[in-house]
Coordinates of C-alpha atoms and ligand atoms in Angstrom, one line a residue:
M126 CA 94.4 130.4 131.1
A127 CA 92.1 127.2 130.7
A128 CA 91.1 125.4 133.1
K129 CA 92.8 122.2 134.5
V130 CA 92.0 119.3 132.1
D131 CA 93.4 115.8 133.3
L132 CA 94.2 114.1 129.8
S133 CA 93.3 110.0 131.0
T134 CA 90.4 111.2 132.6
S135 CA 88.5 114.1 130.7
T136 CA 86.3 112.9 127.0
D137 CA 86.1 116.2 125.7
W138 CA 89.3 116.5 123.3
K139 CA 88.0 120.1 122.8
E140 CA 88.6 121.1 125.8
A141 CA 91.8 119.5 126.4
K142 CA 93.2 120.0 122.9
A143 CA 92.4 124.5 124.3
F144 CA 93.7 123.9 127.3
L145 CA 97.6 122.3 125.7
K146 CA 97.4 125.2 123.8
S147 CA 97.2 127.9 126.5
L148 CA 100.4 126.5 128.1
S149 CA 104.0 126.4 127.5
D150 CA 106.3 124.9 126.6
K151 CA 107.5 123.0 130.0
Q152 CA 104.5 122.3 131.1
R153 CA 103.0 120.3 128.5
E154 CA 105.4 118.3 130.0
E155 CA 103.9 117.3 132.7
H156 CA 101.1 116.7 130.9
Y157 CA 103.7 113.6 127.9
F158 CA 102.5 110.4 128.5
C159 CA 107.0 109.9 129.2
R160 CA 109.5 111.0 130.2
D161 CA 112.5 109.7 128.1
F162 CA 111.6 111.3 125.9
V163 CA 113.7 112.9 123.1
K164 CA 113.8 116.6 123.2
L165 CA 115.0 118.2 119.4
K166 CA 118.2 119.8 120.6
K167 CA 119.8 116.7 121.7
I168 CA 119.0 114.9 117.8
P169 CA 122.3 115.8 115.2
T170 CA 120.9 116.9 112.0
W171 CA 122.6 115.3 108.9
K172 CA 125.2 117.6 109.0
D173 CA 126.7 116.2 112.2
M174 CA 126.6 112.9 111.6
A175 CA 127.4 112.6 108.1
K176 CA 131.3 113.5 108.3
G177 CA 132.5 111.3 105.6
A178 CA 129.9 109.6 104.4
T179 CA 130.4 110.0 101.1
T180 CA 129.4 108.5 98.0
K181 CA 130.4 105.2 95.8
E182 CA 129.0 104.1 93.4
E183 CA 128.1 107.2 91.1
E184 CA 127.9 110.5 90.9
P185 CA 124.9 112.0 93.3
Q186 CA 122.2 114.2 91.6
Y187 CA 122.2 116.8 94.1
K188 CA 124.2 119.8 94.7
K189 CA 126.2 119.7 98.5
D190 CA 124.2 122.4 99.9
K191 CA 124.5 123.2 104.0
A192 CA 122.3 124.6 105.2
L193 CA 120.1 121.6 103.3
N194 CA 121.9 119.0 105.4
E195 CA 121.2 120.9 108.9
K196 CA 117.7 120.6 108.6
I197 CA 117.3 117.2 107.8
S198 CA 117.7 113.9 110.9
L199 CA 117.7 110.2 110.9
F200 CA 116.9 109.0 113.8
R201 CA 116.0 105.8 115.1
G202 CA 113.4 104.9 117.2
D203 CA 110.6 105.8 118.8
I204 CA 108.5 108.0 116.7
T205 CA 106.3 108.9 119.8
K206 CA 108.6 109.5 122.3
L207 CA 109.9 113.2 119.6
E208 CA 109.2 116.3 121.5
V209 CA 108.9 117.8 117.6
D210 CA 105.9 120.1 116.7
A211 CA 104.5 116.6 114.6
I212 CA 105.5 113.7 114.2
V213 CA 103.1 111.5 111.2
N214 CA 101.6 108.9 111.2
A215 CA 101.3 105.9 109.2
A216 CA 97.2 105.4 109.0
N217 CA 94.7 103.4 107.0
S218 CA 92.5 105.4 105.4
S219 CA 90.1 104.6 109.4
L220 CA 91.9 107.4 110.6
L221 CA 90.5 105.4 113.7
G222 CA 93.7 104.0 115.4
G223 CA 94.8 100.0 113.7
G224 CA 99.0 98.3 113.9
G225 CA 101.9 99.3 113.0
V226 CA 103.5 102.4 114.4
D227 CA 98.9 104.0 114.2
G228 CA 98.7 101.7 117.2
C229 CA 101.8 103.7 118.8
I230 CA 100.9 107.2 118.5
H231 CA 97.1 106.6 119.5
R232 CA 98.6 103.9 122.6
A233 CA 100.7 106.2 123.0
A234 CA 98.8 109.4 123.2
G235 CA 95.7 108.5 124.4
H236 CA 91.7 108.0 123.7
L237 CA 91.2 111.7 123.0
L238 CA 93.9 111.3 120.0
T239 CA 91.0 108.7 118.8
E240 CA 87.8 110.5 119.4
E241 CA 89.0 113.8 117.8
C242 CA 90.6 111.7 114.6
R243 CA 86.5 110.0 114.8
T244 CA 85.6 113.6 113.5
L245 CA 88.1 113.2 110.4
H246 CA 85.7 110.9 108.8
S247 CA 88.2 108.8 107.6
C248 CA 91.3 109.0 105.0
E249 CA 92.3 108.9 100.8
T250 CA 95.7 107.8 99.9
G251 CA 97.9 110.0 99.5
K252 CA 96.1 112.9 101.6
A253 CA 96.4 114.2 104.7
K254 CA 94.8 115.6 108.4
I255 CA 96.1 117.0 111.3
T256 CA 94.8 117.1 115.3
G257 CA 96.1 117.6 118.4
G258 CA 99.1 115.9 119.9
Y259 CA 96.9 114.9 123.1
R260 CA 100.0 112.9 125.5
L261 CA 102.6 112.6 123.2
P262 CA 105.5 114.9 123.3
A263 CA 104.5 115.8 120.4
K264 CA 102.2 119.6 119.8
Y265 CA 100.4 117.8 116.3
V266 CA 99.9 113.8 114.4
I267 CA 99.1 114.6 110.8
H268 CA 97.5 111.2 109.4
T269 CA 98.2 109.7 106.3
V270 CA 97.2 107.2 104.5
G271 CA 100.2 105.1 102.6
P272 CA 99.7 103.5 99.6
I273 CA 98.9 99.5 99.8
A274 CA 102.3 98.1 97.6
Q275 CA 102.4 94.3 98.5
G276 CA 105.3 93.9 95.9
D277 CA 106.7 96.3 92.6
P278 CA 105.2 99.5 93.8
S279 CA 103.1 101.0 90.7
P280 CA 103.8 104.7 89.0
S281 CA 100.7 105.7 91.0
Q282 CA 101.1 103.9 94.5
V283 CA 104.9 105.7 93.5
Q284 CA 102.7 109.6 93.6
E285 CA 100.2 108.4 96.0
L286 CA 103.2 107.3 98.4
R287 CA 105.2 111.4 97.4
N288 CA 101.5 112.7 98.3
C289 CA 101.3 111.5 101.6
Y290 CA 104.8 113.6 102.4
V291 CA 104.0 116.6 100.1
N292 CA 100.4 116.8 101.6
S293 CA 101.7 116.3 105.5
L294 CA 104.5 118.9 104.7
Q295 CA 101.1 121.4 103.2
L296 CA 99.8 120.8 106.5
A297 CA 102.7 122.0 108.6
L298 CA 103.4 124.6 106.5
E299 CA 99.4 126.1 107.2
H300 CA 100.1 125.7 110.7
R301 CA 103.1 126.9 110.7
L302 CA 104.9 124.2 112.3
R303 CA 108.6 123.6 111.7
S304 CA 109.7 119.8 113.5
V305 CA 108.3 117.3 111.8
A306 CA 108.9 113.7 111.7
F307 CA 108.2 110.9 109.6
P308 CA 107.9 107.2 110.3
C309 CA 108.5 104.9 107.0
I310 CA 104.9 105.2 105.3
S311 CA 103.8 102.4 104.0
T312 CA 106.7 100.1 104.7
G313 CA 105.6 97.7 107.2
V314 CA 101.8 96.6 106.8
F315 CA 101.0 97.9 103.3
G316 CA 103.5 95.9 101.8
Y317 CA 106.3 98.7 100.0
P318 CA 110.0 98.2 99.1
N319 CA 111.7 99.5 102.1
E320 CA 114.7 100.4 98.9
A321 CA 112.0 102.2 96.4
A322 CA 110.5 104.1 99.5
A323 CA 113.4 105.8 100.9
E324 CA 114.2 106.3 96.6
V325 CA 110.6 108.0 96.8
V326 CA 111.4 110.1 100.3
L327 CA 114.4 111.0 99.8
S328 CA 113.9 112.6 96.6
T329 CA 110.8 114.1 97.8
L330 CA 112.0 116.4 101.4
R331 CA 115.1 117.3 98.7
E332 CA 112.9 119.0 96.6
W333 CA 110.4 120.2 99.0
L334 CA 113.5 121.7 101.4
E335 CA 115.0 123.3 98.4
E336 CA 112.0 125.0 97.8
H337 CA 110.8 126.2 101.3
K338 CA 114.4 125.0 103.4
D339 CA 113.9 128.4 105.6
K340 CA 109.8 127.8 106.5
V341 CA 111.0 124.9 109.5
D342 CA 114.2 124.1 110.9
R343 CA 114.3 120.0 111.1
L344 CA 112.5 117.4 109.2
L345 CA 113.3 113.9 110.9
I346 CA 113.3 110.5 109.0
C347 CA 112.2 108.6 112.0
V348 CA 114.1 104.5 111.3
F349 CA 113.4 101.4 113.7
L350 CA 114.2 98.2 112.1
E351 CA 117.6 98.1 111.5
K352 CA 116.9 97.5 108.0
D353 CA 116.0 101.0 107.3
E354 CA 118.6 103.0 109.6
E355 CA 120.7 101.0 106.9
I356 CA 119.1 102.3 103.6
Y357 CA 119.2 105.5 104.8
R358 CA 122.2 106.4 106.0
K359 CA 123.6 103.7 102.8
R360 CA 121.4 106.4 100.4
L361 CA 121.7 110.0 102.2
P362 CA 124.6 111.0 101.0
H363 CA 123.1 111.2 97.4
F364 CA 121.0 113.5 98.5
F365 CA 122.2 115.1 100.7
P366 CA 125.9 114.7 100.0
V367 CA 128.3 116.4 102.7
D368 CA 132.3 116.8 102.5
P369 CA 134.5 114.1 101.3
P370 CA 136.8 112.9 104.7
A371 CA 139.1 115.9 105.4
G372 CA 142.0 112.7 104.2
L373 CA 140.5 112.4 100.7
Q374 CA 139.6 116.4 100.2
S375 CA 142.7 117.2 98.6
Q376 CA 142.8 114.1 95.9
L377 CA 139.4 115.4 95.4
Ligands
AR6_249 N1 108.0 104.5 115.5 C1 108.2 104.4 114.3 N2 108.5 103.7 113.5 C2 107.6 102.6 113.8 C3 107.3 102.6 115.4 C4 107.8 103.4 115.9 N3 106.8 102.7 117.2 N4 106.3 101.2 115.1 C5 106.8 100.9 114.0 N5 107.4 101.6 113.1 P1 103.7 100.5 109.6 P2 102.1 100.5 107.1 C6 107.3 101.3 111.7 O1 102.7 98.6 109.0 O2 102.9 99.9 106.6 C7 98.5 99.6 110.3 O3 98.0 99.0 111.0 C8 108.0 100.0 111.4 O4 108.5 99.3 111.5 O5 103.4 100.9 111.2 O6 102.2 102.3 105.6 C9 97.6 101.4 110.4 O7 96.7 100.9 110.5 C10 107.9 100.7 109.7 O8 108.8 100.7 109.3 O9 102.7 101.0 109.0 C11 97.6 100.8 108.7 O10 96.1 100.1 108.4 C12 107.2 101.6 109.7 O11 107.2 101.9 110.8 C13 98.7 100.1 108.3 O12 99.4 99.6 109.2 C14 105.9 101.7 108.6 O13 105.0 100.4 108.7 C15 99.7 101.3 108.0 O14 101.1 100.6 107.1

């Protein structure tokens, strides 16, 4: 095993990363920044959560697929507490930290995250780069830069938001990461309208899962605001249809 490293005082991110990699999942817990972390198995899948959720307004565009409904979750809370393979950071192009979820992730992971980010030399909009998670319960952080869209997004901004999700997932595949949590990229400081963002996110995740479902265990949509929780609860049944409520089944 690599020599023991104190993550709060170490100045060598490479050494710290190698040390963390040498630990078992249980041993890593000792280094988390918090005790109240959330284990993946405690988070219900959309299949468990959605019992009886139907789409009222229109026919769902996608077919019901139980296997896909087991691969997606809606979680409301602090993304830094999630014990998953990777959390995605809604970063800015410097990758050196900022406000919002970016600030929370950098504070929780500690200064070694910023040190590793420094070596990545920025990131373009829609692209993604990966680092270790350091003091986070998540093993890795995938940093992506969403479009700045104050007001109605243009077609290229829609594509850039989609690229954030697809490129983050591509990195997850390359690193064989099986659980990935996303915040609502661009919908805070960057001003992308929440409803429009949710449509992009849900269609992108649905289409990506159709192609790659065997390669991941869970994709988590981590919302922070009540408003986003409501939007996703309403729109998830459209992209991930579920069984109608028991009483209704005989009528359909
Ligand atoms: N866990 C989960 N979601 C969070 C958390 C958290 N701890 N904190 C905030 N959110 P934003 P952006 C939600 O502004 O719009 C930064 O300064 C938040 O409620 O963090 O992509 C960067 O450095 C919202 O729903 O990201 C960039 O400069 C979502 O995360 C810029 O902001 C995204 O809001 C990026 O802006």
